[in-house]
PDB file of C-alpha atoms in Angstrom:
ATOM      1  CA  UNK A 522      14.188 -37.516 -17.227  1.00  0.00           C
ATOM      2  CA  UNK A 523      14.162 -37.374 -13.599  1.00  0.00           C
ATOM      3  CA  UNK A 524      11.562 -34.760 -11.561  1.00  0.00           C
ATOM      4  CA  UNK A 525      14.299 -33.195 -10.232  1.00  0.00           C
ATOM      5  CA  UNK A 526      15.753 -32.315 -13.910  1.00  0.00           C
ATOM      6  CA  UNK A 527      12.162 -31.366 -15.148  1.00  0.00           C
ATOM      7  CA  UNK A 528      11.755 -28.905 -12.065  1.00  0.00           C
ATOM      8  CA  UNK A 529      15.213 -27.711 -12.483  1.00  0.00           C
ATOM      9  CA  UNK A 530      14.003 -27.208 -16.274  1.00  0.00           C
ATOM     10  CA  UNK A 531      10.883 -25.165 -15.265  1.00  0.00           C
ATOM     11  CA  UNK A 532      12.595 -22.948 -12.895  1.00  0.00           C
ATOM     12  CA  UNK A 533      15.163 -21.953 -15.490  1.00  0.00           C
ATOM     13  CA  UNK A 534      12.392 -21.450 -18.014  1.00  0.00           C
ATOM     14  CA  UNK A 535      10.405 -19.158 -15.629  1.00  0.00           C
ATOM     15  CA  UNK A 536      13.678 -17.176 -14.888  1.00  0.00           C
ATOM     16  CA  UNK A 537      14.222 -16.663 -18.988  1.00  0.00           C
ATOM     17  CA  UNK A 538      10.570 -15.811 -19.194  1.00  0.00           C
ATOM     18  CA  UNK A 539      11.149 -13.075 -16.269  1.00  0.00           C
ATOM     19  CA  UNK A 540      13.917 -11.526 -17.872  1.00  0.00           C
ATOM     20  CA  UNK A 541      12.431 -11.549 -21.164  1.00  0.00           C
ATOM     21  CA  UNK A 542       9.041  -9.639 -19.937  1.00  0.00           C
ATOM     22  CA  UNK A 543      11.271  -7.155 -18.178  1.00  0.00           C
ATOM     23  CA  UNK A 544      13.056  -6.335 -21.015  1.00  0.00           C
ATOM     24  CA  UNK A 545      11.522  -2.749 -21.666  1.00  0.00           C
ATOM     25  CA  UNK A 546      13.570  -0.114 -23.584  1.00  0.00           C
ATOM     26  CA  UNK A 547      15.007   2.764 -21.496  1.00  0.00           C
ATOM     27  CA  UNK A 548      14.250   0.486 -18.097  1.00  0.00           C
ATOM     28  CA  UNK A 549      16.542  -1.109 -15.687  1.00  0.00           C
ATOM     29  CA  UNK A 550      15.627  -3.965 -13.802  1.00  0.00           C
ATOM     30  CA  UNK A 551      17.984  -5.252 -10.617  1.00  0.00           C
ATOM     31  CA  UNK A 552      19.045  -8.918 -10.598  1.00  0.00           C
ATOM     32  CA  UNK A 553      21.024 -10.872  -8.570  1.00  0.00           C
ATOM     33  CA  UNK A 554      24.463 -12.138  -8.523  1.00  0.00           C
ATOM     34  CA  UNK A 555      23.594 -15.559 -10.340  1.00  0.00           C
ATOM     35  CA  UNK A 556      22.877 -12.942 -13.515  1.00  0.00           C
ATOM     36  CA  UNK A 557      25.929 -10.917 -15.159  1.00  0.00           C
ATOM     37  CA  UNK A 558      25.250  -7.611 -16.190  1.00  0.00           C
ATOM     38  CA  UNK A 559      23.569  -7.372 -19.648  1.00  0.00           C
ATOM     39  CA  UNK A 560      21.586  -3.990 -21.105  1.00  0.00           C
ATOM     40  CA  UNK A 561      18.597  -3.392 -18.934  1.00  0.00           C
ATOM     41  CA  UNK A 562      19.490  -5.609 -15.873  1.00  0.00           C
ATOM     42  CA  UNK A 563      21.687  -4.680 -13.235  1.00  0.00           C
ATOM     43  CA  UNK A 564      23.820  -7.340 -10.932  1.00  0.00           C
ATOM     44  CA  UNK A 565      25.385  -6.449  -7.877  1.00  0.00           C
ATOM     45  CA  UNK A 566      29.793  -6.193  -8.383  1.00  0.00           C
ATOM     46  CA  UNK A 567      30.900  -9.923  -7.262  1.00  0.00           C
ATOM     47  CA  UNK A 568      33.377  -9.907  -3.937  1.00  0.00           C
ATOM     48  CA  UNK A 569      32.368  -6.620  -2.135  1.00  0.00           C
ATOM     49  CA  UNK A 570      31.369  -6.579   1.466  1.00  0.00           C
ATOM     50  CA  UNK A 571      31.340  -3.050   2.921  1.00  0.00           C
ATOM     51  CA  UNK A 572      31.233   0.404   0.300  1.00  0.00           C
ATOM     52  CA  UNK A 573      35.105   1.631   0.309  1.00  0.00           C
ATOM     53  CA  UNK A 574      34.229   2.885  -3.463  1.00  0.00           C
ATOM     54  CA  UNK A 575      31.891   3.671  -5.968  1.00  0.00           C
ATOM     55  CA  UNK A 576      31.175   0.533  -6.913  1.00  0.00           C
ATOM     56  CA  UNK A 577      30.667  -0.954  -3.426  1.00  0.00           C
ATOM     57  CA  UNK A 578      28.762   1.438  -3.022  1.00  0.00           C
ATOM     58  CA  UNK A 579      26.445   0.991  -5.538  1.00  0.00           C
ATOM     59  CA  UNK A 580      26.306  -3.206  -4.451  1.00  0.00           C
ATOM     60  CA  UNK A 581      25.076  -1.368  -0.841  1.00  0.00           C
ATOM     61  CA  UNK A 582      22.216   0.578  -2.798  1.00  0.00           C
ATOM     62  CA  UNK A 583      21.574  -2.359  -4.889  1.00  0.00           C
ATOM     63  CA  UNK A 584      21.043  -4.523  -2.049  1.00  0.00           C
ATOM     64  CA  UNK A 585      18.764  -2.198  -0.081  1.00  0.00           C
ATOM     65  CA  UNK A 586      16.418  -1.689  -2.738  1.00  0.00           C
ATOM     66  CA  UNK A 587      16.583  -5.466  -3.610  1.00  0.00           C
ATOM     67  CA  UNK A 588      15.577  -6.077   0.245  1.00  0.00           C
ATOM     68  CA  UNK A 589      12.836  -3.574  -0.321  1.00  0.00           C
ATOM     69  CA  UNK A 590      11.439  -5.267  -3.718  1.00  0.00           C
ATOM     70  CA  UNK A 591      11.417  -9.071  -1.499  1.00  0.00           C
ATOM     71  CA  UNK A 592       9.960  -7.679   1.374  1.00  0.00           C
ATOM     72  CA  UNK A 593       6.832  -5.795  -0.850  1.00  0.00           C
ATOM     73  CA  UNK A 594       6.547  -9.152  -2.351  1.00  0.00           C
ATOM     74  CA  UNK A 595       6.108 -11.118   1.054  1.00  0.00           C
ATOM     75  CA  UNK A 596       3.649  -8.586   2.079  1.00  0.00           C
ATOM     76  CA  UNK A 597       1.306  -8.664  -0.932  1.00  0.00           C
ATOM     77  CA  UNK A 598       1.819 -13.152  -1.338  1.00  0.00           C
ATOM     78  CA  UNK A 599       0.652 -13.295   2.382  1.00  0.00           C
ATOM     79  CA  UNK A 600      -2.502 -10.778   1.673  1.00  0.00           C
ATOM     80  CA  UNK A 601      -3.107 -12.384  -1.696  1.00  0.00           C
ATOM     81  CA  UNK A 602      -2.299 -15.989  -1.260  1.00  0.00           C
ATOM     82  CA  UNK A 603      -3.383 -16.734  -5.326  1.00  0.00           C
ATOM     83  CA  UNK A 604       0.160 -15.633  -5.208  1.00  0.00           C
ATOM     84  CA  UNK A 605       1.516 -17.942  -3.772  1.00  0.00           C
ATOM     85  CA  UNK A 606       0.774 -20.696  -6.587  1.00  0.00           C
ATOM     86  CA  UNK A 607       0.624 -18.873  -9.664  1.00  0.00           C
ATOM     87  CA  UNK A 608       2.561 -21.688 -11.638  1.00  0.00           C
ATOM     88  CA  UNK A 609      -1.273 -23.322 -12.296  1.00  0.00           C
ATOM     89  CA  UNK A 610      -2.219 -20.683 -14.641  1.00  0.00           C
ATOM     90  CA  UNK A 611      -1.123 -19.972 -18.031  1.00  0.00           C
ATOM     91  CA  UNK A 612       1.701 -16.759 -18.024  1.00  0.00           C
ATOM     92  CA  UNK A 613      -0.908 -13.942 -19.153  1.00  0.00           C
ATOM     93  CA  UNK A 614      -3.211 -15.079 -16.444  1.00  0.00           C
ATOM     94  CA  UNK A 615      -0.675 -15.362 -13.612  1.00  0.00           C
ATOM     95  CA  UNK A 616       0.604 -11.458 -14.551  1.00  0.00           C
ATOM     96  CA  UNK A 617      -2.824 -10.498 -14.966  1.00  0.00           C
ATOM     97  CA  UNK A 618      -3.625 -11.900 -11.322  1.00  0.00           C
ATOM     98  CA  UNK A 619      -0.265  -9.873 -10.107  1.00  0.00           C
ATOM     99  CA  UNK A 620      -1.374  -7.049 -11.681  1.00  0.00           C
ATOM    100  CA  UNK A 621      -4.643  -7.063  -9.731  1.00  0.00           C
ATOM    101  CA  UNK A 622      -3.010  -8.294  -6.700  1.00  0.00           C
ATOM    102  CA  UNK A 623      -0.795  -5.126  -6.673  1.00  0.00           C
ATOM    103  CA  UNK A 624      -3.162  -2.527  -7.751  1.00  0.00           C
ATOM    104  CA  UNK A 625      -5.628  -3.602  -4.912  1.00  0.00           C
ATOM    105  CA  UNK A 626      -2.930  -3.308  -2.514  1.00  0.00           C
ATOM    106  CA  UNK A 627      -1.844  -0.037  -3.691  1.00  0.00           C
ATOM    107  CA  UNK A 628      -5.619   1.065  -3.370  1.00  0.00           C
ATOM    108  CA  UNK A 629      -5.999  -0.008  -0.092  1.00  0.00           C
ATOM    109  CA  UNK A 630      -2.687   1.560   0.929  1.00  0.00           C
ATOM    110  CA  UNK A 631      -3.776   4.626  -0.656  1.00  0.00           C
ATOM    111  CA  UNK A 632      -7.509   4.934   0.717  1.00  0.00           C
ATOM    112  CA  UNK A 633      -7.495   3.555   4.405  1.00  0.00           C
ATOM    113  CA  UNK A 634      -5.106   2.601   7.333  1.00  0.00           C
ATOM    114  CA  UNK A 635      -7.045  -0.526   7.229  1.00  0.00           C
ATOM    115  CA  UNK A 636      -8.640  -2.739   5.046  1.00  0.00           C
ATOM    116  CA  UNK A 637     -11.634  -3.473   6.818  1.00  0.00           C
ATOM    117  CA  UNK A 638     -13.590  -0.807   5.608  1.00  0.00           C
ATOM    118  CA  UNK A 639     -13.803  -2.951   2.986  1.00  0.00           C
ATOM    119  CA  UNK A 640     -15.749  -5.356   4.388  1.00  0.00           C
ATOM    120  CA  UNK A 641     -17.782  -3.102   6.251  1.00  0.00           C
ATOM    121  CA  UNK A 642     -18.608  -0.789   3.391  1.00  0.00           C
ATOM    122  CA  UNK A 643     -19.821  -3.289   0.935  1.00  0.00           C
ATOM    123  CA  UNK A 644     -20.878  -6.416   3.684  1.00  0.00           C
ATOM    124  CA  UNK A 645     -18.472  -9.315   2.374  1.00  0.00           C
ATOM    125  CA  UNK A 646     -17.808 -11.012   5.163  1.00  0.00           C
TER     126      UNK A 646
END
């Protein structure tokens, strides 16, 4: 087996173990075209460009808050960059690391404009 087939393997076995964490009763999870629509995962409607109906309308809401979720993920890999390689540590420990990640962001968000005080505060430079 070739690298290329063993990465290809990898990165469709992280993808099933994505959608199998986010399977939570009574939550819905948006997913990209590449997925059909299943119970608790939403995929944008295949072939619409600009909302004349419902449904293209929903593809324009889907794809806005899709946008949103990448660009809250670029922010928090380039402030965290453990992020960026989490595919060293085991699956608990990589979500445990996200987990962190995220809540430290969210504090930070939360507490100060900046996140100097930080470093100030507690001397960690």
């Amino acid at each position: 087996m070739s690298n290329d087939d063993i990465n290809a393997r990898r990165r469709e076995q992280v993808k099933l173990n994505m959608l199998t964490v986010a399977a939570v009763a009574g939550k819905y999870y948006l997913i990209d075209g590449g997925y059909g629509n299943t119970p608790n995962y939403i995929a944008l409607y295949r072939g619409v460009i600009s909302p004349q109906d419902a449904k293209e309308l929903f593809n324009l809401h889907h794809s806005s808050l899709r946008n949103a979720i990448e660009r809250i993920f670029s922010v928090i890999k380039n402030r965290f960059p453990i992020l960026k390689n989490t595919s060293s540590h085991s699956f608990v420990m990589a979500t445990d690391v996200i987990i962190a990640c995220c809540t430290l962001h969210n504090f930070t968000q939360i507490h100060s404009n900046s996140e100097y005080w930080i470093y100030e505060e507690y001397d960690l430079q």
